[in-house]
XYZ file of C-alpha atoms in Angstrom:
309
model
C -8.389 -12.668 6.198
C -5.727 -13.039 3.517
C -6.698 -9.743 1.900
C -6.649 -7.995 5.298
C -3.186 -9.369 6.048
C -1.838 -8.123 2.707
C -3.189 -4.636 3.384
C -1.635 -4.728 6.846
C 1.772 -5.436 5.284
C 1.289 -2.678 2.715
C 0.138 -0.214 5.396
C 3.100 -0.912 7.673
C 5.480 -0.357 4.760
C 3.866 2.929 3.791
C 3.576 3.980 7.430
C 7.290 3.434 7.976
C 8.016 5.934 5.198
C 5.550 8.483 6.568
C 6.999 8.087 10.054
C 10.486 9.039 8.873
C 9.156 12.218 7.260
C 6.961 13.039 10.246
C 9.964 12.876 12.578
C 11.522 15.789 10.695
C 8.392 17.873 11.233
C 8.205 17.077 14.907
C 11.934 17.647 15.591
C 11.836 21.147 14.089
C 8.594 21.982 15.852
C 9.930 20.653 19.146
C 12.873 23.049 19.132
C 11.614 26.070 17.215
C 7.857 25.833 17.599
C 7.329 26.253 13.847
C 5.888 24.045 11.114
C 8.398 23.602 8.315
C 6.034 23.187 5.376
C 9.031 22.875 3.055
C 10.052 19.606 4.718
C 8.115 17.542 2.169
C 10.228 19.059 -0.604
C 13.367 17.697 1.059
C 11.826 14.247 0.757
C 11.149 14.953 -2.942
C 14.729 16.130 -3.500
C 16.037 12.995 -1.802
C 14.005 10.860 -4.217
C 15.255 12.804 -7.255
C 18.881 12.573 -6.147
C 18.435 8.816 -5.779
C 17.102 8.510 -9.333
C 19.914 10.633 -10.752
C 22.508 8.639 -8.813
C 21.145 5.275 -9.906
C 20.897 6.309 -13.559
C 24.418 7.776 -13.532
C 25.980 4.745 -11.844
C 24.118 2.315 -14.079
C 25.424 4.201 -17.115
C 28.976 3.953 -15.798
C 28.409 0.336 -14.820
C 27.204 -0.590 -18.293
C 30.389 0.926 -19.644
C 33.015 -0.543 -17.358
C 31.056 -3.410 -15.807
C 31.589 -2.531 -12.155
C 28.114 -1.538 -11.022
C 26.382 -3.834 -8.576
C 22.863 -3.352 -7.281
C 23.684 -3.208 -3.535
C 26.492 -0.721 -4.138
C 24.292 1.415 -6.380
C 21.522 1.478 -3.773
C 24.031 2.295 -1.028
C 25.440 5.124 -3.139
C 21.899 6.413 -3.752
C 21.292 6.547 0.003
C 24.612 8.293 0.698
C 24.287 10.895 -2.057
C 20.657 11.596 -1.167
C 21.463 12.069 2.509
C 24.429 14.350 1.810
C 22.639 16.520 -0.760
C 19.355 16.733 1.137
C 21.059 17.518 4.449
C 22.888 20.337 2.693
C 19.564 21.650 1.434
C 18.197 21.464 4.980
C 21.188 23.377 6.341
C 20.935 26.090 3.679
C 17.164 26.324 4.096
C 17.474 26.971 7.824
C 20.301 29.441 7.402
C 18.757 31.460 4.550
C 15.004 31.257 5.150
C 14.456 30.777 8.885
C 17.447 32.088 10.841
C 16.921 35.730 9.780
C 13.335 35.406 11.077
C 14.292 33.958 14.453
C 12.772 36.812 16.471
C 9.996 37.659 14.016
C 6.296 36.922 14.690
C 5.429 33.230 14.297
C 3.525 33.816 11.070
C 6.692 35.060 9.316
C 8.649 31.766 9.250
C 5.430 29.961 8.357
C 5.006 32.093 5.251
C 8.708 31.741 4.519
C 8.340 27.940 4.689
C 5.520 27.992 2.143
C 7.659 30.185 -0.114
C 10.619 27.807 0.179
C 8.331 24.889 -0.640
C 7.116 26.543 -3.861
C 10.664 27.600 -4.734
C 12.067 24.078 -4.370
C 9.212 22.529 -6.333
C 9.769 24.864 -9.258
C 13.533 24.559 -9.056
C 13.320 20.782 -9.395
C 10.747 21.068 -12.178
C 13.057 23.394 -14.127
C 16.121 21.253 -13.452
C 14.581 17.817 -14.110
C 11.546 18.573 -16.258
C 7.861 18.251 -15.446
C 7.486 14.629 -16.545
C 7.613 11.795 -14.046
C 10.909 9.959 -13.758
C 10.650 6.163 -13.784
C 13.131 3.787 -12.217
C 13.447 0.125 -13.058
C 12.834 -2.312 -10.169
C 16.127 -2.923 -8.384
C 15.104 -5.230 -5.545
C 12.929 -8.106 -6.654
C 11.715 -11.263 -5.028
C 9.168 -11.955 -2.323
C 8.148 -14.463 0.297
C 4.766 -16.155 -0.083
C 3.031 -16.217 3.287
C -0.424 -17.566 2.449
C -2.451 -18.570 -0.586
C -6.226 -18.504 -0.838
C -8.300 -21.100 -2.688
C -9.151 -18.591 -5.436
C -5.448 -17.934 -6.084
C -4.980 -14.720 -4.068
C -1.480 -14.760 -2.598
C -0.352 -12.932 0.528
C 3.266 -11.985 -0.023
C 5.997 -9.982 1.636
C 8.570 -8.550 -0.740
C 12.231 -8.281 0.178
C 12.013 -4.536 -0.402
C 9.152 -4.227 2.112
C 11.289 -6.056 4.672
C 14.208 -3.703 3.986
C 11.999 -0.601 4.293
C 10.417 -1.612 7.592
C 13.659 -2.862 9.159
C 15.636 0.194 8.067
C 12.921 2.557 9.341
C 12.802 0.797 12.717
C 16.604 0.887 13.036
C 16.692 4.599 12.204
C 13.962 5.354 14.728
C 15.784 3.391 17.417
C 19.053 5.130 16.542
C 17.427 8.534 16.689
C 15.809 7.729 20.039
C 19.206 6.736 21.445
C 20.732 9.884 19.985
C 18.136 12.096 21.648
C 18.260 10.399 25.059
C 21.835 9.150 25.407
C 24.165 11.603 23.710
C 25.441 15.094 24.397
C 23.828 16.353 21.212
C 20.494 14.930 22.308
C 20.754 16.609 25.702
C 21.490 19.911 23.988
C 18.475 19.434 21.714
C 16.236 18.710 24.695
C 17.586 21.741 26.501
C 16.826 23.952 23.487
C 13.364 22.434 23.314
C 12.617 23.343 26.933
C 14.057 26.859 27.018
C 16.171 28.224 24.204
C 17.289 31.359 26.055
C 18.369 29.433 29.138
C 20.215 26.930 26.940
C 22.079 29.823 25.345
C 23.000 31.236 28.774
C 24.345 27.816 29.754
C 26.735 27.875 26.806
C 24.873 25.588 24.445
C 25.436 26.640 20.802
C 21.757 27.009 20.052
C 22.133 28.042 16.413
C 24.374 25.072 15.687
C 21.927 22.712 17.416
C 19.070 24.069 15.299
C 21.112 23.609 12.117
C 21.984 20.037 13.084
C 18.319 19.340 13.833
C 17.329 20.557 10.381
C 20.032 18.390 8.813
C 18.944 15.316 10.792
C 15.338 15.807 9.731
C 16.436 16.311 6.118
C 18.556 13.137 6.248
C 15.565 11.091 7.423
C 13.432 12.637 4.675
C 16.135 11.668 2.152
C 16.069 8.058 3.342
C 12.272 8.083 2.990
C 12.639 9.525 -0.525
C 15.049 6.785 -1.601
C 12.762 4.138 -0.119
C 9.693 5.422 -1.904
C 11.378 5.648 -5.296
C 12.688 2.092 -4.910
C 9.232 0.930 -3.785
C 7.044 2.651 -6.386
C 9.639 3.114 -9.136
C 8.505 6.592 -10.080
C 9.020 10.145 -8.845
C 7.773 13.604 -9.819
C 8.336 17.082 -8.476
C 4.911 17.182 -6.789
C 5.284 14.178 -4.460
C 6.798 16.291 -1.703
C 3.675 18.341 -1.129
C 1.294 15.404 -0.768
C 3.617 13.201 1.249
C 4.604 16.188 3.356
C 0.988 16.953 4.201
C 0.353 13.328 5.144
C 3.476 13.265 7.295
C 2.343 16.513 8.897
C -1.000 14.826 9.596
C 0.905 11.930 11.134
C 2.892 14.300 13.340
C -0.295 16.059 14.473
C -2.045 12.735 15.061
C 0.793 11.455 17.224
C 1.263 14.790 18.988
C 3.505 17.251 17.196
C 6.712 17.731 19.148
C 6.642 14.122 20.352
C 9.138 11.757 18.715
C 7.282 8.524 19.603
C 4.070 10.263 18.590
C 5.439 10.985 15.114
C 6.454 7.353 14.701
C 3.070 6.029 15.828
C 1.207 8.655 13.811
C 3.137 7.766 10.656
C 2.364 4.072 10.992
C -1.314 4.793 11.705
C -1.642 7.063 8.655
C -0.013 4.388 6.488
C -2.429 1.744 7.787
C -5.466 4.007 7.374
C -4.471 4.812 3.799
C -3.863 1.168 2.894
C -7.163 -0.065 4.346
C -9.105 2.874 2.896
C -7.675 2.085 -0.550
C -8.540 -1.581 -0.186
C -12.024 -1.415 1.307
C -13.400 2.041 0.363
C -11.773 3.740 -2.616
C -8.213 3.989 -3.835
C -9.060 7.191 -5.708
C -10.016 8.972 -2.495
C -7.322 7.584 -0.234
C -5.886 11.069 0.338
C -9.258 12.201 1.661
C -8.917 9.755 4.556
C -5.659 11.315 5.741
C -7.007 14.842 5.661
C -10.255 13.801 7.395
C -8.087 12.384 10.156
C -6.263 15.722 10.390
C -9.555 17.615 10.741
C -10.888 15.201 13.357
C -7.697 15.362 15.413
C -7.646 19.148 15.338
C -11.293 19.242 16.430
C -11.306 16.514 19.062
C -7.743 16.226 20.380
C -5.514 19.050 19.106
C -2.560 17.878 21.179
C -2.606 14.465 19.437
C -2.268 11.004 20.943
C 0.966 11.545 22.877
C 1.243 15.328 22.898
C 0.704 17.554 25.892
C -1.755 20.454 25.827
C -0.038 23.814 25.695
C -0.579 26.018 28.711
C -0.406 29.747 28.254
C 1.605 31.255 31.099
C 0.308 34.476 32.610
């Protein structure tokens, strides 16, 4: 029971991170009907920017004695969001907007090209070796202790990750359903041409959607580098594929589906690592993707597409 509870905590933490990335996939798909396979690289860039920011501020802090951990972490979040959102904006403008009326395969191939480009750009800029980061948030709460000494604990960082992810998801839900921007996004999702005829700036809405998705990916990147303390240029591909699996599992195009799918993938990965094999934990996620595509392609909360005659 104690071991199960610890894996549940670990899975919810990991799932919260996947959910934030999956939301970016599902937002872009909801409006444009395309899979942005370069979205995982935005998450990777967010993590790298966080490491660079923390190292730079710690260097300054050691010199003048003004650095404080909460301020450094806050700065890492802000810089990561700003830089990654800019990447998202430029990516949409340079790689996808010129292909707006092209066949659907064209932006898909362009997304794969952007993904490879960003990976290699970061590898050239930062080097191929992994970048470590010293633990910045320490301390934990002991929940239970077994007779053999196994301790069920909840770290302060896990609490921060889950709470921040939930707050962001709630904020995004309110944004989509209660604001003018959200109404414009929903209008573009339903019929882009009609939205344009009604005076909605469709191109601007698409750009903002890309930037919102990139900002959430940046937050996930900062969280993961604080949680694991290491980052490399390849993490975007793997995490991106798992987040894509989460979006498909929940029903791609569905915001609540992406959230639920992300949490489920995190739980599946945690329990698979604990009870089956940690070495093959990635296999579990991709098996889920295959099963969903075979048995329920529309996902848990998605609606089946109907081809109009």
